[in-house]
Each structure stands twice: as structure tokens, then as C-alpha cells.
Amino acid sequence: MAIASTGFAALSSLDAGWYGAGVYFTTYAMYASPYFVSRKDPAVLLSFVTLGNVFPVTENHTAKNSLLGKVLTAGYTSHYIGLDSKGVVPDFSKIKLEETNPSDFYDEIVVSQEPQICPVYIIRISTTKLRSIVDRWDRRDKSKTVTEKPAEDAVKTSKSSRITSGMWKMGKK
């Protein structure tokens, strides 16, 4: 994979980034699935990420004060974004916690410097039944999605001191 030869820094140049320019992570692997499901050999790179001084993003990417494509907020080393299943910052002031399911919310983490990232495991994912498993997490326009045939479900994990393949980037929509 490209990450092995170009490193994490090159990932941040793939697009502007809805919540700031940088490398995107999430603590929810299934939330990230739309970004790796269409790969020939899908994989996730499990990493430790040093957040440092975290800026809590509350603005939607379409708001007037959006962080779209901007460098991380001055004085902060990362952005943390609480999101709904569509990848959008909800208006948390209007959410009644007693009426919500915690599994309806996810996160994205943006860091701008490669030294903040320490890769630990490469998780290779079998494409068998992968499409049916991740369809509920897909935030892309369904009219543009190619259907893949499901087969058997399996996950392979390998620990590696050198990165040889398998990085997903929370590339922005």
C-alpha cells in the first residue's frame, strides 16, 4: 500500500477535510468501513494517536464558520468531532439523551503531524459478506454505489513492526 512508501503525511493532501486538514481517524472501525470496503484488499491500520491539546469541533462542515480545508485551530494539536451516522455534527442541544441510543453517535479525530501517529496492527479484512455488513454504515450516495457479491465473513490480523499494507483514511465525503 502507498502508506508504506509515502507515510501518513501524504494522506492529508488527498482532500481538504471537512473538519480541518490532516489525517483522519475514528474509534469506530465500522464507521470507517465506507472508506475501505471498495478496496481490492481491504485493511485497517490500528494506530495509537496522541491527541495532545484537543479542539472540540461543534460546527458542521457546511456552517459559515466551517473548518473545511483549514489548518488545525491555533493552539491545538488535534480536532475531535462527535458525529451522527451520516458523518455530520448534530445539534447536540436539541438531542434528548434519554431518547437516544449511544450507538447512533460516532467520532472523527484529525491530527496534522505524522509523529502523533503510532501504527500497531494491520487488520486485513476478507471481502466475503463485507458489503452486507457495512451497508448500514455507508454515507455515500447509494445511486453511485456498486454492489459486490457477498461471500464468507473472516478477519485476519497481523502485528507488524513495519507497515507493508492496509491504511484507511477517513477521507472526507
PDB file of C-alpha atoms in Angstrom:
ATOM      1  CA  MET A   1       0.000   0.000   0.000  1.00  0.00           C
ATOM      2  CA  ALA A   2       1.028   3.591  -0.537  1.00  0.00           C
ATOM      3  CA  ILE A   3       1.266   4.319   3.170  1.00  0.00           C
ATOM      4  CA  ALA A   4       4.343   2.079   3.360  1.00  0.00           C
ATOM      5  CA  SER A   5       6.271   4.262   0.941  1.00  0.00           C
ATOM      6  CA  THR A   6       4.737   7.719   1.416  1.00  0.00           C
ATOM      7  CA  GLY A   7       3.789   7.757   5.095  1.00  0.00           C
ATOM      8  CA  PHE A   8       0.824   9.372   6.803  1.00  0.00           C
ATOM      9  CA  ALA A   9       1.695  12.938   5.818  1.00  0.00           C
ATOM     10  CA  ALA A  10       0.746  12.299   2.184  1.00  0.00           C
ATOM     11  CA  LEU A  11      -2.760  11.212   3.242  1.00  0.00           C
ATOM     12  CA  SER A  12      -3.639  14.674   4.444  1.00  0.00           C
ATOM     13  CA  SER A  13      -3.183  16.015   0.924  1.00  0.00           C
ATOM     14  CA  LEU A  14      -5.863  13.742  -0.597  1.00  0.00           C
ATOM     15  CA  ASP A  15      -8.659  16.216   0.069  1.00  0.00           C
ATOM     16  CA  ALA A  16      -9.452  19.368   2.019  1.00  0.00           C
ATOM     17  CA  GLY A  17     -11.062  17.631   5.002  1.00  0.00           C
ATOM     18  CA  TRP A  18     -14.466  18.605   6.371  1.00  0.00           C
ATOM     19  CA  TYR A  19     -13.199  19.256   9.890  1.00  0.00           C
ATOM     20  CA  GLY A  20      -9.710  20.534   9.138  1.00  0.00           C
ATOM     21  CA  ALA A  21      -6.735  19.497   7.043  1.00  0.00           C
ATOM     22  CA  GLY A  22      -4.939  16.423   8.354  1.00  0.00           C
ATOM     23  CA  VAL A  23      -5.063  12.665   8.750  1.00  0.00           C
ATOM     24  CA  TYR A  24      -8.439  11.362   9.927  1.00  0.00           C
ATOM     25  CA  PHE A  25      -9.082   8.557  12.410  1.00  0.00           C
ATOM     26  CA  THR A  26     -12.087   7.169  14.242  1.00  0.00           C
ATOM     27  CA  THR A  27     -12.553   4.940  17.257  1.00  0.00           C
ATOM     28  CA  TYR A  28     -15.288   3.066  15.341  1.00  0.00           C
ATOM     29  CA  ALA A  29     -13.972   0.687  12.661  1.00  0.00           C
ATOM     30  CA  MET A  30     -17.424   0.121  11.163  1.00  0.00           C
ATOM     31  CA  TYR A  31     -17.933   3.886  10.828  1.00  0.00           C
ATOM     32  CA  ALA A  32     -14.807   3.897   8.649  1.00  0.00           C
ATOM     33  CA  SER A  33     -15.995   0.974   6.523  1.00  0.00           C
ATOM     34  CA  PRO A  34     -17.216   3.047   3.536  1.00  0.00           C
ATOM     35  CA  TYR A  35     -13.593   4.068   3.010  1.00  0.00           C
ATOM     36  CA  PHE A  36     -12.125   0.570   2.860  1.00  0.00           C
ATOM     37  CA  VAL A  37     -14.978  -1.662   1.664  1.00  0.00           C
ATOM     38  CA  SER A  38     -14.375  -0.948  -2.028  1.00  0.00           C
ATOM     39  CA  ARG A  39     -10.641  -1.707  -1.877  1.00  0.00           C
ATOM     40  CA  LYS A  40      -9.357  -4.842  -3.566  1.00  0.00           C
ATOM     41  CA  ASP A  41      -7.678  -5.997  -0.332  1.00  0.00           C
ATOM     42  CA  PRO A  42      -9.428  -4.037   2.426  1.00  0.00           C
ATOM     43  CA  ALA A  43      -7.492  -3.434   5.618  1.00  0.00           C
ATOM     44  CA  VAL A  44      -7.483  -1.172   8.640  1.00  0.00           C
ATOM     45  CA  LEU A  45      -4.364   0.098  10.325  1.00  0.00           C
ATOM     46  CA  LEU A  46      -4.959   0.180  14.056  1.00  0.00           C
ATOM     47  CA  SER A  47      -2.899   3.013  15.497  1.00  0.00           C
ATOM     48  CA  PHE A  48      -2.244   4.850  18.708  1.00  0.00           C
ATOM     49  CA  VAL A  49      -2.816   8.557  18.147  1.00  0.00           C
ATOM     50  CA  THR A  50      -1.510  11.230  20.502  1.00  0.00           C
ATOM     51  CA  LEU A  51      -4.162  13.914  20.581  1.00  0.00           C
ATOM     52  CA  GLY A  52      -2.414  16.457  22.803  1.00  0.00           C
ATOM     53  CA  ASN A  53      -4.466  19.634  23.216  1.00  0.00           C
ATOM     54  CA  VAL A  54      -7.822  18.747  21.652  1.00  0.00           C
ATOM     55  CA  PHE A  55     -10.165  21.253  19.984  1.00  0.00           C
ATOM     56  CA  PRO A  56     -13.804  20.052  20.259  1.00  0.00           C
ATOM     57  CA  VAL A  57     -15.438  20.709  16.887  1.00  0.00           C
ATOM     58  CA  THR A  58     -19.098  21.694  17.213  1.00  0.00           C
ATOM     59  CA  GLU A  59     -19.534  23.364  13.826  1.00  0.00           C
ATOM     60  CA  ASN A  60     -20.998  21.480  10.904  1.00  0.00           C
ATOM     61  CA  HIS A  61     -18.856  21.308   7.771  1.00  0.00           C
ATOM     62  CA  THR A  62     -21.432  23.404   5.901  1.00  0.00           C
ATOM     63  CA  ALA A  63     -21.647  26.161   8.540  1.00  0.00           C
ATOM     64  CA  LYS A  64     -20.399  29.695   7.919  1.00  0.00           C
ATOM     65  CA  ASN A  65     -17.563  29.149  10.426  1.00  0.00           C
ATOM     66  CA  SER A  66     -16.707  25.729   8.993  1.00  0.00           C
ATOM     67  CA  LEU A  67     -13.226  24.225   9.366  1.00  0.00           C
ATOM     68  CA  LEU A  68     -13.398  22.827   5.816  1.00  0.00           C
ATOM     69  CA  GLY A  69      -9.845  22.602   4.480  1.00  0.00           C
ATOM     70  CA  LYS A  70      -8.408  24.839   7.208  1.00  0.00           C
ATOM     71  CA  VAL A  71      -5.322  24.030   9.241  1.00  0.00           C
ATOM     72  CA  LEU A  72      -5.968  22.844  12.781  1.00  0.00           C
ATOM     73  CA  THR A  73      -7.188  25.534  15.136  1.00  0.00           C
ATOM     74  CA  ALA A  74      -4.302  27.622  16.542  1.00  0.00           C
ATOM     75  CA  GLY A  75      -3.101  26.368  19.915  1.00  0.00           C
ATOM     76  CA  TYR A  76      -4.496  22.854  19.374  1.00  0.00           C
ATOM     77  CA  THR A  77      -2.797  19.671  18.143  1.00  0.00           C
ATOM     78  CA  SER A  78      -5.948  17.785  17.104  1.00  0.00           C
ATOM     79  CA  HIS A  79      -9.644  18.159  16.386  1.00  0.00           C
ATOM     80  CA  TYR A  80     -12.268  15.848  17.918  1.00  0.00           C
ATOM     81  CA  ILE A  81     -15.658  15.649  16.228  1.00  0.00           C
ATOM     82  CA  GLY A  82     -18.788  13.961  17.600  1.00  0.00           C
ATOM     83  CA  LEU A  83     -20.952  12.821  14.687  1.00  0.00           C
ATOM     84  CA  ASP A  84     -24.168  11.090  13.761  1.00  0.00           C
ATOM     85  CA  SER A  85     -24.234   8.029  11.492  1.00  0.00           C
ATOM     86  CA  LYS A  86     -24.267  10.254   8.376  1.00  0.00           C
ATOM     87  CA  GLY A  87     -20.953  11.824   9.343  1.00  0.00           C
ATOM     88  CA  VAL A  88     -22.480  15.182  10.281  1.00  0.00           C
ATOM     89  CA  VAL A  89     -22.152  17.129  13.539  1.00  0.00           C
ATOM     90  CA  PRO A  90     -25.654  17.051  15.067  1.00  0.00           C
ATOM     91  CA  ASP A  91     -27.133  19.886  17.085  1.00  0.00           C
ATOM     92  CA  PHE A  92     -26.475  18.277  20.457  1.00  0.00           C
ATOM     93  CA  SER A  93     -28.516  20.972  22.223  1.00  0.00           C
ATOM     94  CA  LYS A  94     -31.650  19.509  20.605  1.00  0.00           C
ATOM     95  CA  ILE A  95     -30.880  15.862  21.397  1.00  0.00           C
ATOM     96  CA  LYS A  96     -32.686  14.280  24.330  1.00  0.00           C
ATOM     97  CA  LEU A  97     -30.131  11.868  25.743  1.00  0.00           C
ATOM     98  CA  GLU A  98     -32.776   9.689  27.386  1.00  0.00           C
ATOM     99  CA  GLU A  99     -34.331   9.109  23.939  1.00  0.00           C
ATOM    100  CA  THR A 100     -31.144   8.295  22.047  1.00  0.00           C
ATOM    101  CA  ASN A 101     -29.080   5.192  21.557  1.00  0.00           C
ATOM    102  CA  PRO A 102     -25.354   5.765  22.229  1.00  0.00           C
ATOM    103  CA  SER A 103     -24.556   3.606  19.187  1.00  0.00           C
ATOM    104  CA  ASP A 104     -26.125   6.320  16.987  1.00  0.00           C
ATOM    105  CA  PHE A 105     -23.087   8.560  17.550  1.00  0.00           C
ATOM    106  CA  TYR A 106     -19.509   8.237  16.318  1.00  0.00           C
ATOM    107  CA  ASP A 107     -16.362  10.288  16.129  1.00  0.00           C
ATOM    108  CA  GLU A 108     -13.607  11.536  13.885  1.00  0.00           C
ATOM    109  CA  ILE A 109     -10.191  12.643  15.058  1.00  0.00           C
ATOM    110  CA  VAL A 110      -7.945  14.889  12.981  1.00  0.00           C
ATOM    111  CA  VAL A 111      -4.206  15.200  13.550  1.00  0.00           C
ATOM    112  CA  SER A 112      -1.811  17.129  11.382  1.00  0.00           C
ATOM    113  CA  GLN A 113       1.596  15.736  12.261  1.00  0.00           C
ATOM    114  CA  GLU A 114       2.891  12.276  11.474  1.00  0.00           C
ATOM    115  CA  PRO A 115       4.752  11.938  14.825  1.00  0.00           C
ATOM    116  CA  GLN A 116       1.316  11.908  16.537  1.00  0.00           C
ATOM    117  CA  ILE A 117       0.598   8.506  14.938  1.00  0.00           C
ATOM    118  CA  CYS A 118       1.991   5.138  16.012  1.00  0.00           C
ATOM    119  CA  PRO A 119       0.781   2.205  13.877  1.00  0.00           C
ATOM    120  CA  VAL A 120       0.309  -1.020  15.864  1.00  0.00           C
ATOM    121  CA  TYR A 121      -1.657  -3.646  13.901  1.00  0.00           C
ATOM    122  CA  ILE A 122      -2.740  -4.218  10.340  1.00  0.00           C
ATOM    123  CA  ILE A 123      -6.171  -5.796  10.245  1.00  0.00           C
ATOM    124  CA  ARG A 124      -6.826  -7.420   6.886  1.00  0.00           C
ATOM    125  CA  ILE A 125     -10.483  -7.899   6.142  1.00  0.00           C
ATOM    126  CA  SER A 126     -11.957 -10.590   3.942  1.00  0.00           C
ATOM    127  CA  THR A 127     -14.309  -9.201   1.322  1.00  0.00           C
ATOM    128  CA  THR A 128     -16.714 -12.058   1.915  1.00  0.00           C
ATOM    129  CA  LYS A 129     -20.027 -10.725   3.198  1.00  0.00           C
ATOM    130  CA  LEU A 130     -18.324  -7.400   3.741  1.00  0.00           C
ATOM    131  CA  ARG A 131     -20.801  -5.472   1.593  1.00  0.00           C
ATOM    132  CA  SER A 132     -23.822  -6.685   3.555  1.00  0.00           C
ATOM    133  CA  ILE A 133     -22.119  -5.934   6.875  1.00  0.00           C
ATOM    134  CA  VAL A 134     -21.166  -2.364   6.045  1.00  0.00           C
ATOM    135  CA  ASP A 135     -24.184  -1.200   4.053  1.00  0.00           C
ATOM    136  CA  ARG A 136     -25.737   0.330   7.157  1.00  0.00           C
ATOM    137  CA  TRP A 137     -22.598   2.446   7.675  1.00  0.00           C
ATOM    138  CA  ASP A 138     -22.352   3.743   4.102  1.00  0.00           C
ATOM    139  CA  ARG A 139     -22.766   7.520   3.962  1.00  0.00           C
ATOM    140  CA  ARG A 140     -22.192   7.779   0.216  1.00  0.00           C
ATOM    141  CA  ASP A 141     -24.869   8.413  -2.384  1.00  0.00           C
ATOM    142  CA  LYS A 142     -26.434   4.958  -2.916  1.00  0.00           C
ATOM    143  CA  SER A 143     -27.143   5.675  -6.590  1.00  0.00           C
ATOM    144  CA  LYS A 144     -23.370   5.722  -7.187  1.00  0.00           C
ATOM    145  CA  THR A 145     -22.541   2.590  -5.155  1.00  0.00           C
ATOM    146  CA  VAL A 146     -21.508  -0.585  -6.936  1.00  0.00           C
ATOM    147  CA  THR A 147     -22.950  -3.743  -5.402  1.00  0.00           C
ATOM    148  CA  GLU A 148     -20.481  -6.505  -4.626  1.00  0.00           C
ATOM    149  CA  LYS A 149     -21.447 -10.133  -4.110  1.00  0.00           C
ATOM    150  CA  PRO A 150     -21.314 -11.326  -0.502  1.00  0.00           C
ATOM    151  CA  ALA A 151     -19.461 -14.493   0.482  1.00  0.00           C
ATOM    152  CA  GLU A 152     -17.943 -15.816   3.749  1.00  0.00           C
ATOM    153  CA  ASP A 153     -17.014 -13.456   6.586  1.00  0.00           C
ATOM    154  CA  ALA A 154     -13.481 -13.534   8.040  1.00  0.00           C
ATOM    155  CA  VAL A 155     -10.957 -11.171   9.542  1.00  0.00           C
ATOM    156  CA  LYS A 156      -7.212 -11.705   9.659  1.00  0.00           C
ATOM    157  CA  THR A 157      -4.963  -9.761  11.995  1.00  0.00           C
ATOM    158  CA  SER A 158      -1.221  -9.420  11.830  1.00  0.00           C
ATOM    159  CA  LYS A 159       1.196  -7.478  14.001  1.00  0.00           C
ATOM    160  CA  SER A 160       3.919  -5.760  12.053  1.00  0.00           C
ATOM    161  CA  SER A 161       6.886  -3.616  13.021  1.00  0.00           C
ATOM    162  CA  ARG A 162       6.969  -2.234   9.505  1.00  0.00           C
ATOM    163  CA  ILE A 163       3.936  -1.086   7.604  1.00  0.00           C
ATOM    164  CA  THR A 164       3.512  -3.127   4.455  1.00  0.00           C
ATOM    165  CA  SER A 165      -0.143  -2.555   3.645  1.00  0.00           C
ATOM    166  CA  GLY A 166      -3.517  -1.571   4.897  1.00  0.00           C
ATOM    167  CA  MET A 167      -4.172   2.019   5.882  1.00  0.00           C
ATOM    168  CA  TRP A 168      -7.583   3.599   5.704  1.00  0.00           C
ATOM    169  CA  LYS A 169      -8.012   7.301   5.797  1.00  0.00           C
ATOM    170  CA  MET A 170     -11.116   8.984   6.944  1.00  0.00           C
ATOM    171  CA  GLY A 171     -11.112  10.801   3.619  1.00  0.00           C
ATOM    172  CA  LYS A 172     -13.810  13.376   3.564  1.00  0.00           C
ATOM    173  CA  LYS A 173     -17.012  12.896   1.661  1.00  0.00           C
TER     174      LYS A 173
END
